[in-house]
Amino acid sequence: MWSRRKEGAASPFRREALAYLDALHSFARYLSGDERDADDLVQETYARAFAAVEQFTPGSNLQAWLFRILRNLFIDRYRRAKGGPIASLSIDALDESGAPSVPAGTPDPDAVTSADVQAAMMALPEPSRTIVLLDLEGMNDDEMATILGCASGTVKSRLFRARAALRELLKDYAPARRPHGL
Amino acid sequence: MDCRTARLLFLDGQHGRIAPGILEQRETHLRGCEACREAERGEVALTKVLDRHLPRRLAPGALKSRLEEKWLGGLNRSRRGWRLAAVPLAVVFAAFAFVAGLSAGKRQGDGVATREVVNSHLRMLEGETLLQVLASDMHQVKPWFAGKLDFAPPVAFKGDGDYLLVGGRITRLGEQRAACFVFARRLHQISLFVLPMRGPSGSTASLPSSQPAQVSRGFSIVAWRDGEFAYYLVSDLNPSELGELALRIQAAR
């Protein structure tokens, strides 16, 4: 366990944790959809992490640990604000067996805009949005499983289905359906 | 290998995370399965869409400073002391300069500059003024300005898949000559005016280092100051898309 004695202002732990600030902020921004909420989430994440430093196991993945704290904070806030579960579709519902189906059509990077993509991301249930964002951060299955609190063996199918849902939301931007032949 | 396994390995394939033996099995499956090949094309396209349109949202500088001060604040305080002491003074000075400039600008500067950049953009749209250099390569557009202006416009953004560089021209904004780079997004034309900041009475004197997009006569405008130059982006694009281009231009500096 990380020693309290080492955990001061000059702590290498704090320095290393703060090196993930940009990654955490980007995750928070796309989770919450709001710049101010993202700032608050990141600040509270660091406050909680530094207060609970004994719970971090040296040698384990610090980035995944911080992401997990941030996501749990986001879920707690959402529950408090809405007074209910975070999404109608739980992540367990994504964990189906069988050949994963794919939506028809391929989104065209030249037809879609950033606003469209961000709107589609925000329309995804939180667990799906989270797993897509974690993959974009370059995390592997084990890291994603740590953050999501699920078995590592289910990550691939969850991620595939989350991306399929995103493609479904963006299907109007497939070349065959583009208006005016743009 | 069956379709389920092959499809679940799409992303690992994109990330180069498949062991050689499994990769061979996957390739064999894809060669014989048109449905999975089509599905993989969709996955690759989605990755491109996300890479291009879901940029990383970096933490703002103010947040970085706050967190560093709060959690690393005890570090090297004596060495950083003069900087910390200088910050409030700099903030007060900057706020005073900004407010003073803004009020002066409201009287004589900003409105004029905004009107002039919209007018110049309109003249181009109406065909009254044409692009003087037509090229999508910044290495052709930028040198074209050499010798035609008494300054070299510092623009490093070369255009990208979202905002294509179309060309450039020279225009006059009030009493000043300005470089105008023209970009296109879908069917929208975008003018980027660049001109040196002038003294207190000049039309660009009050420009802040950044500000949200404004709308004037239906055109979106983003204006900012960087060093000794003023930048104005004008287009009938929506303000958020124009703001995104401004961020890319600023990031490329």
JSON list of N, CA and C in Angstrom, two decimals, chain A residues 9-62:
[
{"chain": "A", "resi": 9, "resn": "ALA", "atom": "N", "xyz": [2.89, 17.04, -0.57]},
{"chain": "A", "resi": 9, "resn": "ALA", "atom": "CA", "xyz": [2.82, 17.90, -1.74]},
{"chain": "A", "resi": 9, "resn": "ALA", "atom": "C", "xyz": [3.84, 17.48, -2.78]},
{"chain": "A", "resi": 10, "resn": "ALA", "atom": "N", "xyz": [4.99, 16.97, -2.32]},
{"chain": "A", "resi": 10, "resn": "ALA", "atom": "CA", "xyz": [6.05, 16.62, -3.26]},
{"chain": "A", "resi": 10, "resn": "ALA", "atom": "C", "xyz": [5.95, 15.17, -3.72]},
{"chain": "A", "resi": 11, "resn": "SER", "atom": "N", "xyz": [4.83, 14.51, -3.39]},
{"chain": "A", "resi": 11, "resn": "SER", "atom": "CA", "xyz": [4.69, 13.09, -3.66]},
{"chain": "A", "resi": 11, "resn": "SER", "atom": "C", "xyz": [4.77, 12.77, -5.15]},
{"chain": "A", "resi": 12, "resn": "PRO", "atom": "N", "xyz": [5.60, 11.77, -5.51]},
{"chain": "A", "resi": 12, "resn": "PRO", "atom": "CA", "xyz": [5.61, 11.32, -6.90]},
{"chain": "A", "resi": 12, "resn": "PRO", "atom": "C", "xyz": [4.25, 10.79, -7.31]},
{"chain": "A", "resi": 13, "resn": "PHE", "atom": "N", "xyz": [3.51, 10.28, -6.33]},
{"chain": "A", "resi": 13, "resn": "PHE", "atom": "CA", "xyz": [2.17, 9.78, -6.61]},
{"chain": "A", "resi": 13, "resn": "PHE", "atom": "C", "xyz": [1.29, 10.91, -7.16]},
{"chain": "A", "resi": 14, "resn": "ARG", "atom": "N", "xyz": [1.31, 12.04, -6.49]},
{"chain": "A", "resi": 14, "resn": "ARG", "atom": "CA", "xyz": [0.51, 13.17, -6.96]},
{"chain": "A", "resi": 14, "resn": "ARG", "atom": "C", "xyz": [0.96, 13.63, -8.35]},
{"chain": "A", "resi": 15, "resn": "ARG", "atom": "N", "xyz": [2.26, 13.69, -8.52]},
{"chain": "A", "resi": 15, "resn": "ARG", "atom": "CA", "xyz": [2.78, 14.13, -9.83]},
{"chain": "A", "resi": 15, "resn": "ARG", "atom": "C", "xyz": [2.31, 13.18, -10.93]},
{"chain": "A", "resi": 16, "resn": "GLU", "atom": "N", "xyz": [2.43, 11.88, -10.65]},
{"chain": "A", "resi": 16, "resn": "GLU", "atom": "CA", "xyz": [2.03, 10.91, -11.66]},
{"chain": "A", "resi": 16, "resn": "GLU", "atom": "C", "xyz": [0.53, 10.99, -11.93]},
{"chain": "A", "resi": 17, "resn": "ALA", "atom": "N", "xyz": [-0.24, 11.15, -10.85]},
{"chain": "A", "resi": 17, "resn": "ALA", "atom": "CA", "xyz": [-1.69, 11.22, -11.01]},
{"chain": "A", "resi": 17, "resn": "ALA", "atom": "C", "xyz": [-2.09, 12.44, -11.84]},
{"chain": "A", "resi": 18, "resn": "LEU", "atom": "N", "xyz": [-1.43, 13.56, -11.57]},
{"chain": "A", "resi": 18, "resn": "LEU", "atom": "CA", "xyz": [-1.78, 14.79, -12.30]},
{"chain": "A", "resi": 18, "resn": "LEU", "atom": "C", "xyz": [-1.36, 14.74, -13.76]},
{"chain": "A", "resi": 19, "resn": "ALA", "atom": "N", "xyz": [-0.48, 13.80, -14.09]},
{"chain": "A", "resi": 19, "resn": "ALA", "atom": "CA", "xyz": [-0.10, 13.66, -15.50]},
{"chain": "A", "resi": 19, "resn": "ALA", "atom": "C", "xyz": [-1.28, 13.15, -16.34]},
{"chain": "A", "resi": 20, "resn": "TYR", "atom": "N", "xyz": [-2.29, 12.60, -15.68]},
{"chain": "A", "resi": 20, "resn": "TYR", "atom": "CA", "xyz": [-3.47, 12.10, -16.41]},
{"chain": "A", "resi": 20, "resn": "TYR", "atom": "C", "xyz": [-4.58, 13.14, -16.50]},
{"chain": "A", "resi": 21, "resn": "LEU", "atom": "N", "xyz": [-4.26, 14.37, -16.15]},
{"chain": "A", "resi": 21, "resn": "LEU", "atom": "CA", "xyz": [-5.29, 15.41, -16.11]},
{"chain": "A", "resi": 21, "resn": "LEU", "atom": "C", "xyz": [-6.02, 15.58, -17.44]},
{"chain": "A", "resi": 22, "resn": "ASP", "atom": "N", "xyz": [-5.28, 15.68, -18.54]},
{"chain": "A", "resi": 22, "resn": "ASP", "atom": "CA", "xyz": [-5.94, 15.89, -19.83]},
{"chain": "A", "resi": 22, "resn": "ASP", "atom": "C", "xyz": [-6.84, 14.71, -20.19]},
{"chain": "A", "resi": 23, "resn": "ALA", "atom": "N", "xyz": [-6.34, 13.51, -19.96]},
{"chain": "A", "resi": 23, "resn": "ALA", "atom": "CA", "xyz": [-7.15, 12.31, -20.28]},
{"chain": "A", "resi": 23, "resn": "ALA", "atom": "C", "xyz": [-8.41, 12.27, -19.43]},
{"chain": "A", "resi": 24, "resn": "LEU", "atom": "N", "xyz": [-8.27, 12.59, -18.14]},
{"chain": "A", "resi": 24, "resn": "LEU", "atom": "CA", "xyz": [-9.44, 12.59, -17.26]},
{"chain": "A", "resi": 24, "resn": "LEU", "atom": "C", "xyz": [-10.43, 13.67, -17.66]},
{"chain": "A", "resi": 25, "resn": "HIS", "atom": "N", "xyz": [-9.91, 14.83, -18.02]},
{"chain": "A", "resi": 25, "resn": "HIS", "atom": "CA", "xyz": [-10.81, 15.93, -18.39]},
{"chain": "A", "resi": 25, "resn": "HIS", "atom": "C", "xyz": [-11.58, 15.58, -19.65]},
{"chain": "A", "resi": 26, "resn": "SER", "atom": "N", "xyz": [-10.91, 15.00, -20.63]},
{"chain": "A", "resi": 26, "resn": "SER", "atom": "CA", "xyz": [-11.60, 14.65, -21.87]},
{"chain": "A", "resi": 26, "resn": "SER", "atom": "C", "xyz": [-12.70, 13.61, -21.58]},
{"chain": "A", "resi": 27, "resn": "PHE", "atom": "N", "xyz": [-12.37, 12.63, -20.77]},
{"chain": "A", "resi": 27, "resn": "PHE", "atom": "CA", "xyz": [-13.35, 11.61, -20.39]},
{"chain": "A", "resi": 27, "resn": "PHE", "atom": "C", "xyz": [-14.55, 12.26, -19.68]},
{"chain": "A", "resi": 28, "resn": "ALA", "atom": "N", "xyz": [-14.25, 13.15, -18.74]},
{"chain": "A", "resi": 28, "resn": "ALA", "atom": "CA", "xyz": [-15.32, 13.81, -17.99]},
{"chain": "A", "resi": 28, "resn": "ALA", "atom": "C", "xyz": [-16.18, 14.69, -18.90]},
{"chain": "A", "resi": 29, "resn": "ARG", "atom": "N", "xyz": [-15.52, 15.34, -19.85]},
{"chain": "A", "resi": 29, "resn": "ARG", "atom": "CA", "xyz": [-16.24, 16.26, -20.75]},
{"chain": "A", "resi": 29, "resn": "ARG", "atom": "C", "xyz": [-17.24, 15.50, -21.62]},
{"chain": "A", "resi": 30, "resn": "TYR", "atom": "N", "xyz": [-16.81, 14.34, -22.12]},
{"chain": "A", "resi": 30, "resn": "TYR", "atom": "CA", "xyz": [-17.72, 13.57, -22.98]},
{"chain": "A", "resi": 30, "resn": "TYR", "atom": "C", "xyz": [-18.73, 12.77, -22.16]},
{"chain": "A", "resi": 31, "resn": "LEU", "atom": "N", "xyz": [-18.39, 12.47, -20.92]},
{"chain": "A", "resi": 31, "resn": "LEU", "atom": "CA", "xyz": [-19.37, 11.79, -20.07]},
{"chain": "A", "resi": 31, "resn": "LEU", "atom": "C", "xyz": [-20.50, 12.75, -19.70]},
{"chain": "A", "resi": 32, "resn": "SER", "atom": "N", "xyz": [-20.11, 13.95, -19.28]},
{"chain": "A", "resi": 32, "resn": "SER", "atom": "CA", "xyz": [-21.09, 14.89, -18.74]},
{"chain": "A", "resi": 32, "resn": "SER", "atom": "C", "xyz": [-21.70, 15.77, -19.83]},
{"chain": "A", "resi": 33, "resn": "GLY", "atom": "N", "xyz": [-20.94, 16.00, -20.89]},
{"chain": "A", "resi": 33, "resn": "GLY", "atom": "CA", "xyz": [-21.43, 16.89, -21.96]},
{"chain": "A", "resi": 33, "resn": "GLY", "atom": "C", "xyz": [-21.35, 18.36, -21.58]},
{"chain": "A", "resi": 34, "resn": "ASP", "atom": "N", "xyz": [-20.66, 18.67, -20.51]},
{"chain": "A", "resi": 34, "resn": "ASP", "atom": "CA", "xyz": [-20.63, 20.05, -20.04]},
{"chain": "A", "resi": 34, "resn": "ASP", "atom": "C", "xyz": [-19.24, 20.39, -19.49]},
{"chain": "A", "resi": 35, "resn": "GLU", "atom": "N", "xyz": [-18.74, 21.54, -19.91]},
{"chain": "A", "resi": 35, "resn": "GLU", "atom": "CA", "xyz": [-17.38, 21.93, -19.53]},
{"chain": "A", "resi": 35, "resn": "GLU", "atom": "C", "xyz": [-17.24, 22.15, -18.02]},
{"chain": "A", "resi": 36, "resn": "ARG", "atom": "N", "xyz": [-18.22, 22.82, -17.44]},
{"chain": "A", "resi": 36, "resn": "ARG", "atom": "CA", "xyz": [-18.12, 23.12, -16.01]},
{"chain": "A", "resi": 36, "resn": "ARG", "atom": "C", "xyz": [-18.24, 21.83, -15.18]},
{"chain": "A", "resi": 37, "resn": "ASP", "atom": "N", "xyz": [-19.17, 20.97, -15.58]},
{"chain": "A", "resi": 37, "resn": "ASP", "atom": "CA", "xyz": [-19.30, 19.69, -14.87]},
{"chain": "A", "resi": 37, "resn": "ASP", "atom": "C", "xyz": [-18.01, 18.88, -14.98]},
{"chain": "A", "resi": 38, "resn": "ALA", "atom": "N", "xyz": [-17.39, 18.95, -16.16]},
{"chain": "A", "resi": 38, "resn": "ALA", "atom": "CA", "xyz": [-16.14, 18.20, -16.36]},
{"chain": "A", "resi": 38, "resn": "ALA", "atom": "C", "xyz": [-15.07, 18.72, -15.41]},
{"chain": "A", "resi": 39, "resn": "ASP", "atom": "N", "xyz": [-14.96, 20.03, -15.28]},
{"chain": "A", "resi": 39, "resn": "ASP", "atom": "CA", "xyz": [-13.97, 20.61, -14.35]},
{"chain": "A", "resi": 39, "resn": "ASP", "atom": "C", "xyz": [-14.23, 20.13, -12.92]},
{"chain": "A", "resi": 40, "resn": "ASP", "atom": "N", "xyz": [-15.51, 20.17, -12.52]},
{"chain": "A", "resi": 40, "resn": "ASP", "atom": "CA", "xyz": [-15.86, 19.75, -11.15]},
{"chain": "A", "resi": 40, "resn": "ASP", "atom": "C", "xyz": [-15.53, 18.28, -10.93]},
{"chain": "A", "resi": 41, "resn": "LEU", "atom": "N", "xyz": [-15.88, 17.46, -11.92]},
{"chain": "A", "resi": 41, "resn": "LEU", "atom": "CA", "xyz": [-15.63, 16.03, -11.78]},
{"chain": "A", "resi": 41, "resn": "LEU", "atom": "C", "xyz": [-14.14, 15.73, -11.63]},
{"chain": "A", "resi": 42, "resn": "VAL", "atom": "N", "xyz": [-13.34, 16.41, -12.43]},
{"chain": "A", "resi": 42, "resn": "VAL", "atom": "CA", "xyz": [-11.90, 16.18, -12.38]},
{"chain": "A", "resi": 42, "resn": "VAL", "atom": "C", "xyz": [-11.34, 16.62, -11.03]},
{"chain": "A", "resi": 43, "resn": "GLN", "atom": "N", "xyz": [-11.77, 17.78, -10.56]},
{"chain": "A", "resi": 43, "resn": "GLN", "atom": "CA", "xyz": [-11.25, 18.27, -9.28]},
{"chain": "A", "resi": 43, "resn": "GLN", "atom": "C", "xyz": [-11.64, 17.33, -8.14]},
{"chain": "A", "resi": 44, "resn": "GLU", "atom": "N", "xyz": [-12.88, 16.86, -8.17]},
{"chain": "A", "resi": 44, "resn": "GLU", "atom": "CA", "xyz": [-13.32, 15.96, -7.10]},
{"chain": "A", "resi": 44, "resn": "GLU", "atom": "C", "xyz": [-12.64, 14.60, -7.20]},
{"chain": "A", "resi": 45, "resn": "THR", "atom": "N", "xyz": [-12.37, 14.18, -8.42]},
{"chain": "A", "resi": 45, "resn": "THR", "atom": "CA", "xyz": [-11.66, 12.91, -8.61]},
{"chain": "A", "resi": 45, "resn": "THR", "atom": "C", "xyz": [-10.30, 12.97, -7.93]},
{"chain": "A", "resi": 46, "resn": "TYR", "atom": "N", "xyz": [-9.57, 14.05, -8.16]},
{"chain": "A", "resi": 46, "resn": "TYR", "atom": "CA", "xyz": [-8.25, 14.16, -7.53]},
{"chain": "A", "resi": 46, "resn": "TYR", "atom": "C", "xyz": [-8.36, 14.27, -6.01]},
{"chain": "A", "resi": 47, "resn": "ALA", "atom": "N", "xyz": [-9.36, 15.01, -5.55]},
{"chain": "A", "resi": 47, "resn": "ALA", "atom": "CA", "xyz": [-9.52, 15.14, -4.09]},
{"chain": "A", "resi": 47, "resn": "ALA", "atom": "C", "xyz": [-9.76, 13.76, -3.47]},
{"chain": "A", "resi": 48, "resn": "ARG", "atom": "N", "xyz": [-10.62, 12.99, -4.09]},
{"chain": "A", "resi": 48, "resn": "ARG", "atom": "CA", "xyz": [-10.93, 11.65, -3.55]},
{"chain": "A", "resi": 48, "resn": "ARG", "atom": "C", "xyz": [-9.73, 10.72, -3.66]},
{"chain": "A", "resi": 49, "resn": "ALA", "atom": "N", "xyz": [-9.05, 10.80, -4.80]},
{"chain": "A", "resi": 49, "resn": "ALA", "atom": "CA", "xyz": [-7.91, 9.91, -5.00]},
{"chain": "A", "resi": 49, "resn": "ALA", "atom": "C", "xyz": [-6.82, 10.18, -3.97]},
{"chain": "A", "resi": 50, "resn": "PHE", "atom": "N", "xyz": [-6.53, 11.46, -3.74]},
{"chain": "A", "resi": 50, "resn": "PHE", "atom": "CA", "xyz": [-5.45, 11.79, -2.81]},
{"chain": "A", "resi": 50, "resn": "PHE", "atom": "C", "xyz": [-5.86, 11.53, -1.35]},
{"chain": "A", "resi": 51, "resn": "ALA", "atom": "N", "xyz": [-7.18, 11.57, -1.10]},
{"chain": "A", "resi": 51, "resn": "ALA", "atom": "CA", "xyz": [-7.64, 11.26, 0.25]},
{"chain": "A", "resi": 51, "resn": "ALA", "atom": "C", "xyz": [-7.64, 9.75, 0.51]},
{"chain": "A", "resi": 52, "resn": "ALA", "atom": "N", "xyz": [-7.72, 8.98, -0.57]},
{"chain": "A", "resi": 52, "resn": "ALA", "atom": "CA", "xyz": [-7.83, 7.52, -0.41]},
{"chain": "A", "resi": 52, "resn": "ALA", "atom": "C", "xyz": [-6.60, 6.82, -0.97]},
{"chain": "A", "resi": 53, "resn": "VAL", "atom": "N", "xyz": [-5.47, 7.48, -0.85]},
{"chain": "A", "resi": 53, "resn": "VAL", "atom": "CA", "xyz": [-4.26, 6.96, -1.48]},
{"chain": "A", "resi": 53, "resn": "VAL", "atom": "C", "xyz": [-3.89, 5.56, -0.98]},
{"chain": "A", "resi": 54, "resn": "GLU", "atom": "N", "xyz": [-4.26, 5.24, 0.27]},
{"chain": "A", "resi": 54, "resn": "GLU", "atom": "CA", "xyz": [-3.94, 3.90, 0.79]},
{"chain": "A", "resi": 54, "resn": "GLU", "atom": "C", "xyz": [-4.65, 2.81, 0.02]},
{"chain": "A", "resi": 55, "resn": "GLN", "atom": "N", "xyz": [-5.74, 3.17, -0.63]},
{"chain": "A", "resi": 55, "resn": "GLN", "atom": "CA", "xyz": [-6.50, 2.13, -1.34]},
{"chain": "A", "resi": 55, "resn": "GLN", "atom": "C", "xyz": [-5.89, 1.79, -2.70]},
{"chain": "A", "resi": 56, "resn": "PHE", "atom": "N", "xyz": [-4.93, 2.59, -3.11]},
{"chain": "A", "resi": 56, "resn": "PHE", "atom": "CA", "xyz": [-4.29, 2.30, -4.40]},
{"chain": "A", "resi": 56, "resn": "PHE", "atom": "C", "xyz": [-3.13, 1.33, -4.18]},
{"chain": "A", "resi": 57, "resn": "THR", "atom": "N", "xyz": [-3.11, 0.29, -4.98]},
{"chain": "A", "resi": 57, "resn": "THR", "atom": "CA", "xyz": [-2.04, -0.70, -4.86]},
{"chain": "A", "resi": 57, "resn": "THR", "atom": "C", "xyz": [-0.89, -0.30, -5.77]},
{"chain": "A", "resi": 58, "resn": "PRO", "atom": "N", "xyz": [0.28, -0.01, -5.20]},
{"chain": "A", "resi": 58, "resn": "PRO", "atom": "CA", "xyz": [1.43, 0.36, -6.05]},
{"chain": "A", "resi": 58, "resn": "PRO", "atom": "C", "xyz": [1.70, -0.73, -7.07]},
{"chain": "A", "resi": 59, "resn": "GLY", "atom": "N", "xyz": [1.98, -0.32, -8.27]},
{"chain": "A", "resi": 59, "resn": "GLY", "atom": "CA", "xyz": [2.24, -1.29, -9.33]},
{"chain": "A", "resi": 59, "resn": "GLY", "atom": "C", "xyz": [1.01, -1.59, -10.15]},
{"chain": "A", "resi": 60, "resn": "SER", "atom": "N", "xyz": [-0.18, -1.26, -9.62]},
{"chain": "A", "resi": 60, "resn": "SER", "atom": "CA", "xyz": [-1.38, -1.44, -10.43]},
{"chain": "A", "resi": 60, "resn": "SER", "atom": "C", "xyz": [-1.57, -0.19, -11.30]},
{"chain": "A", "resi": 61, "resn": "ASN", "atom": "N", "xyz": [-2.61, -0.21, -12.10]},
{"chain": "A", "resi": 61, "resn": "ASN", "atom": "CA", "xyz": [-2.76, 0.83, -13.12]},
{"chain": "A", "resi": 61, "resn": "ASN", "atom": "C", "xyz": [-3.40, 2.10, -12.53]},
{"chain": "A", "resi": 62, "resn": "LEU", "atom": "N", "xyz": [-2.59, 3.13, -12.38]},
{"chain": "A", "resi": 62, "resn": "LEU", "atom": "CA", "xyz": [-3.07, 4.37, -11.76]},
{"chain": "A", "resi": 62, "resn": "LEU", "atom": "C", "xyz": [-4.13, 5.06, -12.63]}
]
